[in-house]
Coordinates of C-alpha atoms and ligand atoms in Angstrom, one line a residue:
M1 CA 68.8 32.1 -41.3
S2 CA 71.9 34.2 -40.6
D3 CA 74.8 33.4 -42.8
K4 CA 77.2 34.3 -40.0
P5 CA 79.2 31.5 -38.5
F6 CA 78.6 30.1 -35.0
L7 CA 81.1 30.9 -32.3
I8 CA 82.0 28.2 -29.7
V9 CA 84.0 29.4 -26.7
G10 CA 86.1 26.6 -25.4
A11 CA 87.8 23.6 -27.1
G12 CA 87.2 21.0 -24.5
F13 CA 84.9 18.0 -25.0
S14 CA 81.7 20.1 -24.9
G15 CA 82.9 22.7 -27.4
A16 CA 84.6 20.1 -29.7
V17 CA 81.6 17.7 -29.9
L18 CA 79.1 20.6 -30.5
A19 CA 81.4 22.1 -33.2
R20 CA 81.6 18.7 -34.9
E21 CA 77.9 18.1 -34.9
L22 CA 77.1 21.6 -36.1
A23 CA 79.7 21.3 -38.8
I24 CA 78.2 18.0 -40.0
A25 CA 74.8 19.6 -40.1
G26 CA 76.3 22.1 -42.6
Y27 CA 77.0 25.1 -40.4
T28 CA 80.3 27.0 -40.2
V29 CA 81.8 27.1 -36.8
N30 CA 84.6 29.2 -35.2
V31 CA 86.0 27.7 -32.0
I32 CA 88.2 29.8 -29.8
D33 CA 90.1 28.8 -26.6
Q34 CA 92.0 31.1 -24.3
R35 CA 94.7 28.4 -23.7
D36 CA 97.4 27.6 -26.3
H37 CA 96.0 24.0 -26.7
I38 CA 92.8 22.2 -27.4
A39 CA 91.1 19.6 -25.2
G40 CA 90.6 21.7 -22.0
N41 CA 91.5 19.9 -18.8
C42 CA 91.7 16.6 -20.7
H43 CA 94.8 17.9 -22.5
T44 CA 97.6 15.3 -22.9
Q45 CA 101.2 15.8 -24.1
R46 CA 104.4 13.9 -23.9
D47 CA 106.8 14.9 -21.1
P48 CA 109.9 16.2 -23.0
S49 CA 112.4 14.6 -20.8
T50 CA 110.8 11.1 -20.1
G51 CA 108.6 10.7 -23.2
V52 CA 105.7 9.7 -20.9
M53 CA 102.2 10.8 -22.0
V54 CA 101.2 13.2 -19.3
H55 CA 97.6 14.2 -18.6
Q56 CA 98.5 17.8 -18.0
Y57 CA 95.5 18.7 -15.8
G58 CA 95.3 15.4 -13.9
P59 CA 94.6 11.9 -15.1
H60 CA 91.4 11.2 -17.0
I61 CA 90.2 7.6 -17.3
F62 CA 87.4 7.2 -19.8
N63 CA 84.6 5.2 -18.4
T64 CA 81.1 4.8 -19.6
S65 CA 78.2 2.3 -20.0
N66 CA 76.6 4.6 -22.6
Q67 CA 76.8 2.8 -26.0
E68 CA 76.2 6.0 -27.9
V69 CA 79.1 7.8 -26.1
W70 CA 81.4 4.9 -26.5
D71 CA 80.7 4.5 -30.2
Y72 CA 81.1 8.3 -30.7
I73 CA 84.5 8.6 -29.1
N74 CA 85.8 5.5 -30.8
Q75 CA 85.3 7.1 -34.2
F76 CA 88.1 9.6 -33.4
G77 CA 90.9 7.4 -32.0
K78 CA 91.8 4.1 -30.5
I79 CA 90.9 3.7 -26.8
L80 CA 93.0 1.0 -25.2
P81 CA 91.7 -0.9 -22.1
F82 CA 92.8 0.5 -18.8
I83 CA 91.4 -0.5 -15.4
N84 CA 92.1 2.0 -12.6
R85 CA 93.2 0.1 -9.5
V86 CA 93.7 2.7 -6.9
K87 CA 95.6 2.2 -3.6
A88 CA 95.3 4.1 -0.4
S89 CA 98.4 4.7 1.8
I90 CA 97.6 5.3 5.5
D91 CA 99.5 4.8 8.8
Q92 CA 98.2 1.2 9.1
G93 CA 99.5 0.2 5.6
V94 CA 98.6 0.3 1.9
F95 CA 95.0 -0.7 1.1
S96 CA 92.9 -1.3 -1.9
L97 CA 90.3 1.1 -3.1
P98 CA 87.4 1.4 -3.7
I99 CA 86.6 -0.3 -0.4
N100 CA 86.3 -3.9 -1.2
L101 CA 86.6 -7.3 0.5
H102 CA 90.4 -7.0 0.5
T103 CA 90.3 -3.6 2.2
I104 CA 87.8 -4.8 4.8
N105 CA 89.7 -8.0 5.6
Q106 CA 93.1 -6.2 5.7
F107 CA 91.8 -3.2 7.7
F108 CA 90.0 -5.3 10.4
D109 CA 92.5 -8.2 10.2
K110 CA 89.8 -10.7 9.2
K111 CA 89.2 -13.4 6.6
L112 CA 85.5 -12.7 5.9
T113 CA 83.6 -14.1 3.0
P114 CA 81.4 -11.7 0.9
S115 CA 78.3 -12.4 2.9
E116 CA 80.1 -12.3 6.2
A117 CA 81.6 -8.9 5.2
G118 CA 78.2 -7.6 4.3
T119 CA 76.8 -8.5 7.7
F120 CA 79.9 -7.2 9.4
V121 CA 79.8 -3.8 7.7
E122 CA 76.1 -3.6 8.6
T123 CA 77.1 -3.8 12.3
L124 CA 79.5 -0.8 11.7
A125 CA 77.0 1.2 9.8
D126 CA 75.0 3.9 11.6
L127 CA 71.5 2.7 10.8
S128 CA 69.9 5.5 12.7
I129 CA 70.6 7.7 9.6
S130 CA 67.7 6.7 7.4
D131 CA 68.0 9.4 4.7
P132 CA 71.6 10.7 4.5
Q133 CA 71.7 14.4 3.8
N134 CA 75.4 14.9 3.2
F135 CA 78.7 13.2 2.4
E136 CA 79.4 12.4 6.1
E137 CA 76.0 11.0 6.8
Q138 CA 76.1 8.9 3.6
A139 CA 79.5 7.5 4.7
L140 CA 78.4 6.8 8.3
R141 CA 75.2 5.2 7.1
F142 CA 76.9 2.8 4.7
M143 CA 80.4 2.0 6.2
G144 CA 80.5 3.3 9.7
R145 CA 83.0 5.6 11.4
E146 CA 86.2 3.6 11.3
L147 CA 86.4 3.1 7.5
Y148 CA 85.1 6.7 7.0
E149 CA 87.7 8.2 9.1
A150 CA 90.5 6.1 7.7
F151 CA 89.7 6.5 4.0
F152 CA 87.4 9.4 3.5
Y153 CA 87.3 12.1 6.2
G154 CA 90.9 13.5 5.7
Y155 CA 91.0 13.1 2.0
T156 CA 87.7 14.8 1.5
K157 CA 88.6 17.7 3.8
K158 CA 91.8 18.2 2.0
Q159 CA 90.2 17.8 -1.4
W160 CA 87.3 20.1 -0.9
G161 CA 88.5 22.4 1.9
V162 CA 85.3 22.1 4.0
E163 CA 83.9 19.6 6.5
P164 CA 82.5 16.6 4.6
S165 CA 79.2 17.3 6.4
E166 CA 78.9 20.4 4.2
L167 CA 79.2 18.4 1.0
P168 CA 76.4 16.6 -0.9
A169 CA 76.1 12.8 -0.5
S170 CA 76.3 12.5 -4.3
I171 CA 80.1 13.0 -4.2
L172 CA 80.5 9.8 -2.1
K173 CA 78.0 8.0 -4.3
R174 CA 80.6 8.2 -7.0
L175 CA 82.5 5.4 -5.3
P176 CA 81.1 1.8 -4.7
I177 CA 81.7 -0.4 -1.6
R178 CA 82.2 -4.0 -2.7
F179 CA 82.0 -7.2 -0.8
N180 CA 84.2 -9.1 -3.3
Y181 CA 87.8 -8.7 -4.4
D182 CA 86.9 -6.5 -7.4
D183 CA 89.2 -3.5 -7.1
N184 CA 88.2 -1.8 -10.4
Y185 CA 87.7 1.8 -9.4
Y186 CA 84.7 2.1 -11.8
N187 CA 81.6 0.1 -12.5
K188 CA 81.2 1.0 -16.1
K189 CA 81.1 -1.3 -19.1
Y190 CA 83.8 0.4 -21.1
Q191 CA 87.0 1.7 -19.5
G192 CA 90.1 2.9 -21.2
I193 CA 92.5 5.6 -22.2
P194 CA 93.2 6.9 -25.7
E195 CA 96.3 5.3 -27.1
Q196 CA 97.6 8.7 -28.5
G197 CA 96.2 10.8 -25.7
Y198 CA 93.0 12.9 -25.4
S199 CA 94.4 15.9 -27.4
A200 CA 94.8 13.6 -30.4
I201 CA 91.1 12.5 -30.1
M202 CA 90.0 16.1 -29.7
G203 CA 92.1 17.2 -32.7
N204 CA 90.3 14.6 -34.8
I205 CA 86.8 15.7 -33.5
L206 CA 87.7 19.3 -34.5
N207 CA 89.2 18.3 -37.8
H208 CA 86.4 19.2 -40.2
P209 CA 86.4 21.7 -43.1
N210 CA 83.5 23.7 -41.6
I211 CA 85.5 24.2 -38.3
S212 CA 88.2 26.7 -37.6
V213 CA 90.0 26.8 -34.3
E214 CA 91.8 29.8 -32.9
L215 CA 93.9 29.2 -29.7
G216 CA 95.1 31.8 -27.3
R217 CA 92.0 33.9 -27.9
T218 CA 89.9 35.1 -25.0
Y219 CA 86.1 35.7 -25.5
T220 CA 84.9 39.3 -25.5
A221 CA 81.2 40.3 -25.8
Q222 CA 82.0 42.1 -29.1
M223 CA 82.7 38.8 -30.8
A224 CA 79.0 38.0 -30.6
H225 CA 78.3 40.6 -33.4
A226 CA 80.2 38.7 -36.0
H227 CA 78.5 35.4 -35.2
A228 CA 75.0 34.0 -35.5
H229 CA 75.0 32.6 -32.0
V230 CA 77.6 32.0 -29.2
F231 CA 78.0 28.7 -27.4
Y232 CA 79.9 29.4 -24.2
T233 CA 81.6 26.6 -22.3
G234 CA 83.7 28.7 -19.9
P235 CA 82.7 29.5 -16.3
I236 CA 79.3 31.1 -16.2
D237 CA 80.2 33.6 -13.5
Q238 CA 83.1 34.8 -15.6
F239 CA 80.8 35.3 -18.6
F240 CA 78.7 37.7 -16.5
E241 CA 81.9 39.4 -15.2
Y242 CA 81.2 38.1 -11.7
R243 CA 78.4 40.6 -11.2
E244 CA 76.5 38.3 -8.9
G245 CA 79.6 37.1 -7.1
K246 CA 82.1 34.2 -7.6
L247 CA 81.2 30.6 -7.7
G248 CA 83.4 28.4 -5.5
Y249 CA 85.8 26.0 -7.1
R250 CA 88.6 23.9 -5.8
T251 CA 91.7 23.9 -7.9
V252 CA 94.5 21.3 -7.9
Y253 CA 98.2 21.7 -8.5
W254 CA 101.2 19.3 -8.7
E255 CA 104.7 18.9 -7.6
K256 CA 106.6 17.0 -10.3
E257 CA 109.4 14.5 -9.7
E258 CA 111.4 12.5 -12.2
G259 CA 113.3 9.3 -11.8
E260 CA 114.5 6.0 -13.2
G261 CA 112.3 2.9 -13.4
D262 CA 109.1 2.6 -11.4
L263 CA 108.6 5.2 -8.7
Q264 CA 105.4 4.1 -7.0
G265 CA 104.4 0.9 -8.7
N266 CA 100.9 2.0 -9.6
A267 CA 99.1 4.8 -11.5
V268 CA 97.3 6.3 -8.5
I269 CA 98.1 6.2 -4.8
N270 CA 95.8 8.2 -2.5
Y271 CA 96.8 9.6 0.9
P272 CA 93.7 10.0 2.9
D273 CA 95.4 11.0 6.1
E274 CA 94.6 14.5 7.1
K275 CA 98.2 15.1 8.4
V276 CA 99.7 14.5 4.9
P277 CA 99.4 17.7 2.9
Y278 CA 98.7 16.2 -0.5
T279 CA 95.8 14.0 -1.6
R280 CA 97.3 11.6 -4.1
K281 CA 100.2 10.8 -6.4
H282 CA 100.0 9.9 -10.1
E283 CA 102.6 8.1 -12.0
H284 CA 101.6 8.8 -15.5
K285 CA 103.4 6.0 -17.4
H286 CA 101.2 3.5 -15.6
F287 CA 98.2 5.0 -17.4
A288 CA 99.7 3.7 -20.7
P289 CA 100.7 0.2 -19.9
W290 CA 101.1 -0.5 -23.6
E291 CA 104.2 1.8 -23.7
T292 CA 107.7 1.2 -22.2
H293 CA 109.7 4.0 -20.6
K294 CA 112.9 3.7 -18.7
K295 CA 112.3 6.9 -16.9
S296 CA 109.2 8.0 -15.0
V297 CA 107.5 11.1 -13.8
L298 CA 105.5 11.3 -10.6
F299 CA 103.0 14.1 -9.8
T300 CA 102.0 14.8 -6.2
E301 CA 98.5 16.5 -6.1
Y302 CA 97.5 19.2 -3.8
S303 CA 94.1 20.9 -3.6
K304 CA 93.3 24.5 -2.7
E305 CA 90.7 27.2 -3.1
T306 CA 90.7 28.8 -6.5
E307 CA 92.0 32.3 -6.6
S308 CA 92.2 34.7 -9.5
G309 CA 94.3 33.2 -12.3
D310 CA 93.9 29.6 -11.0
I311 CA 92.2 27.0 -13.2
P312 CA 88.8 26.0 -11.8
Y313 CA 88.5 22.2 -11.4
Y314 CA 85.9 21.0 -9.0
P315 CA 82.6 23.0 -8.5
K316 CA 82.0 23.1 -4.7
R317 CA 78.2 23.7 -5.0
L318 CA 77.8 24.7 -1.4
E319 CA 74.5 26.3 -0.4
Q320 CA 75.8 29.9 -1.1
D321 CA 77.1 28.8 -4.5
K322 CA 73.8 27.4 -5.5
Q323 CA 72.1 30.7 -4.7
V324 CA 74.7 32.6 -6.8
L325 CA 74.2 30.0 -9.6
D326 CA 70.5 30.6 -9.7
K327 CA 71.1 34.3 -10.3
Y328 CA 73.4 33.5 -13.2
I329 CA 70.9 31.0 -14.6
E330 CA 68.3 33.7 -14.6
L331 CA 70.7 36.1 -16.4
A332 CA 71.6 33.4 -18.9
Q333 CA 68.0 32.8 -19.8
Q334 CA 67.6 36.4 -20.8
Q335 CA 70.4 36.0 -23.4
N336 CA 68.9 35.3 -26.8
R337 CA 72.1 34.8 -28.7
V338 CA 74.2 32.9 -26.2
S339 CA 73.9 29.3 -25.0
F340 CA 75.8 27.7 -22.1
L341 CA 77.0 24.1 -21.9
G342 CA 79.6 21.9 -20.2
R343 CA 81.1 21.5 -16.8
L344 CA 82.1 25.2 -16.2
A345 CA 79.1 26.9 -17.8
T346 CA 76.6 24.7 -15.9
Y347 CA 78.8 24.6 -12.8
R348 CA 78.5 20.8 -12.3
Y349 CA 81.0 18.0 -11.3
M350 CA 80.8 16.0 -14.6
D351 CA 82.6 13.1 -16.0
M352 CA 83.7 13.0 -19.6
E353 CA 81.0 10.6 -20.6
K354 CA 78.3 12.9 -19.3
V355 CA 79.9 15.9 -21.0
I356 CA 79.8 14.1 -24.3
A357 CA 76.3 12.7 -23.9
E358 CA 75.0 16.2 -23.0
A359 CA 76.9 17.9 -25.9
L360 CA 75.4 15.4 -28.4
A361 CA 71.8 15.9 -27.1
F362 CA 72.3 19.6 -27.0
S363 CA 73.7 19.6 -30.6
R364 CA 70.6 17.7 -31.8
A365 CA 68.3 20.2 -30.0
T366 CA 70.2 23.1 -31.5
V367 CA 70.1 21.8 -35.1
K368 CA 66.4 21.1 -34.7
A369 CA 65.7 24.5 -33.4
Q370 CA 67.8 26.1 -36.1
K371 CA 65.8 24.3 -38.8
T372 CA 62.4 25.2 -37.3
G373 CA 63.4 28.7 -36.5
E374 CA 62.7 28.3 -32.8
R375 CA 64.9 29.9 -30.1
L376 CA 68.1 27.9 -29.5
P377 CA 68.3 26.1 -26.2
T378 CA 70.0 28.2 -23.5
F379 CA 71.2 25.2 -21.5
P380 CA 71.4 21.5 -22.1
E381 CA 68.6 19.4 -20.7
I382 CA 69.9 18.4 -17.3
T383 CA 69.2 14.8 -16.4
Ligands
UDP401 N1 87.4 10.2 -1.8 C1 87.9 10.0 -0.5 N2 89.0 9.2 -0.4 C2 89.6 8.6 -1.4 C3 89.1 8.8 -2.7 C4 88.0 9.6 -2.9 O1 87.5 10.5 0.5 O2 90.6 7.9 -1.2 C5 86.2 11.1 -1.9 C6 86.6 12.5 -2.1 O3 85.7 13.4 -1.4 C7 86.5 12.7 -3.6 C8 85.3 11.8 -3.9 O4 85.4 10.7 -3.0 O5 86.2 14.0 -4.0 C9 85.1 11.3 -5.3 O6 86.3 10.6 -5.6 P1 86.8 10.4 -7.1 O7 87.9 9.5 -7.2 O8 85.6 10.1 -8.0 O9 87.3 11.9 -7.5 P2 88.0 12.5 -8.8 O10 88.9 11.5 -9.3 O11 87.0 13.0 -9.7 O12 88.9 13.6 -8.2

């Protein structure tokens, strides 16, 4: 066994969880991150002028039904209950999301019961689509054109920059349609937000005598020499210096506004209308209802194609991206001393719970392989 330390590139959830698990198993771990903070896109910090805890790269609501993940994160900080109740503002008014009985009754000016609403939406649905192949077909099959056009078409086009018919059905499957008045955005057993923010939790995960963290440090291939193995959680195309081309990502950016009191009355309001240039507005103090603030800060979110220097957020995974990805996967598999994990290194749209679950499983596989002398896994097992 090499007595060199391991190197983990990226101090987001993947890197932090892996670092912790390797440290506990007795290994020395160096974590670097090119940014000047830990926690990746989950980073939180207090807004200096309002005191509001801001999710710097967009709001993150922790939601999981995975007991192992829930128990794991709770070791590192208190998560207080938070239920995301999103509204959608369109020409016809302000509606409840995800689409539920309130949305259906208000939108169609009806007073349907759950079973009546189920039957009614069946009459709207395009039942000729038996096996939906993309986002649009999935929507038309399960809700019909009117609801799709009012709440999904414009939002999705703005968010992803392509026609929804080019996107996978899996993106829409993230959201339920309900025939009761439950307006909880998620279906998961546990839902909440860290009382002290995500960066505090991530700081606690990384706080171990076997872990050292260096911020503002960009990975270079030479760093591999001083380390037993590299675990890379950045964009896979960047690792290979884009030699097979760039993978498509959407990025998001915000306009910030400050004011007194309550600016929009809710944490998230979506603007699905194609004519409105932004997708949604976040008022961050509502993500911490246990705190009181006189002032408030509101972020209007815009989406655009990622250009050089922009932060990659949402992997587009269009057909051409998948072909490029396959080439990078092949290159990655030829690397003996580098492993790839997390949202950016595996180029997948992943929620925090999935990132943590994968990092835990990957850590176990790594520790096991290290003990038996087998080759370390190149990628997490993708489920
Ligand atoms: N979506 C939509 N209208 C909405 C909310 C969501 O069309 O008002 C679509 C959109 O394509 C989005 C997807 O549903 O990318 C998943 O939404 P989710 O809220 O899970 O996205 P995230 O919060 O991860 O950006």
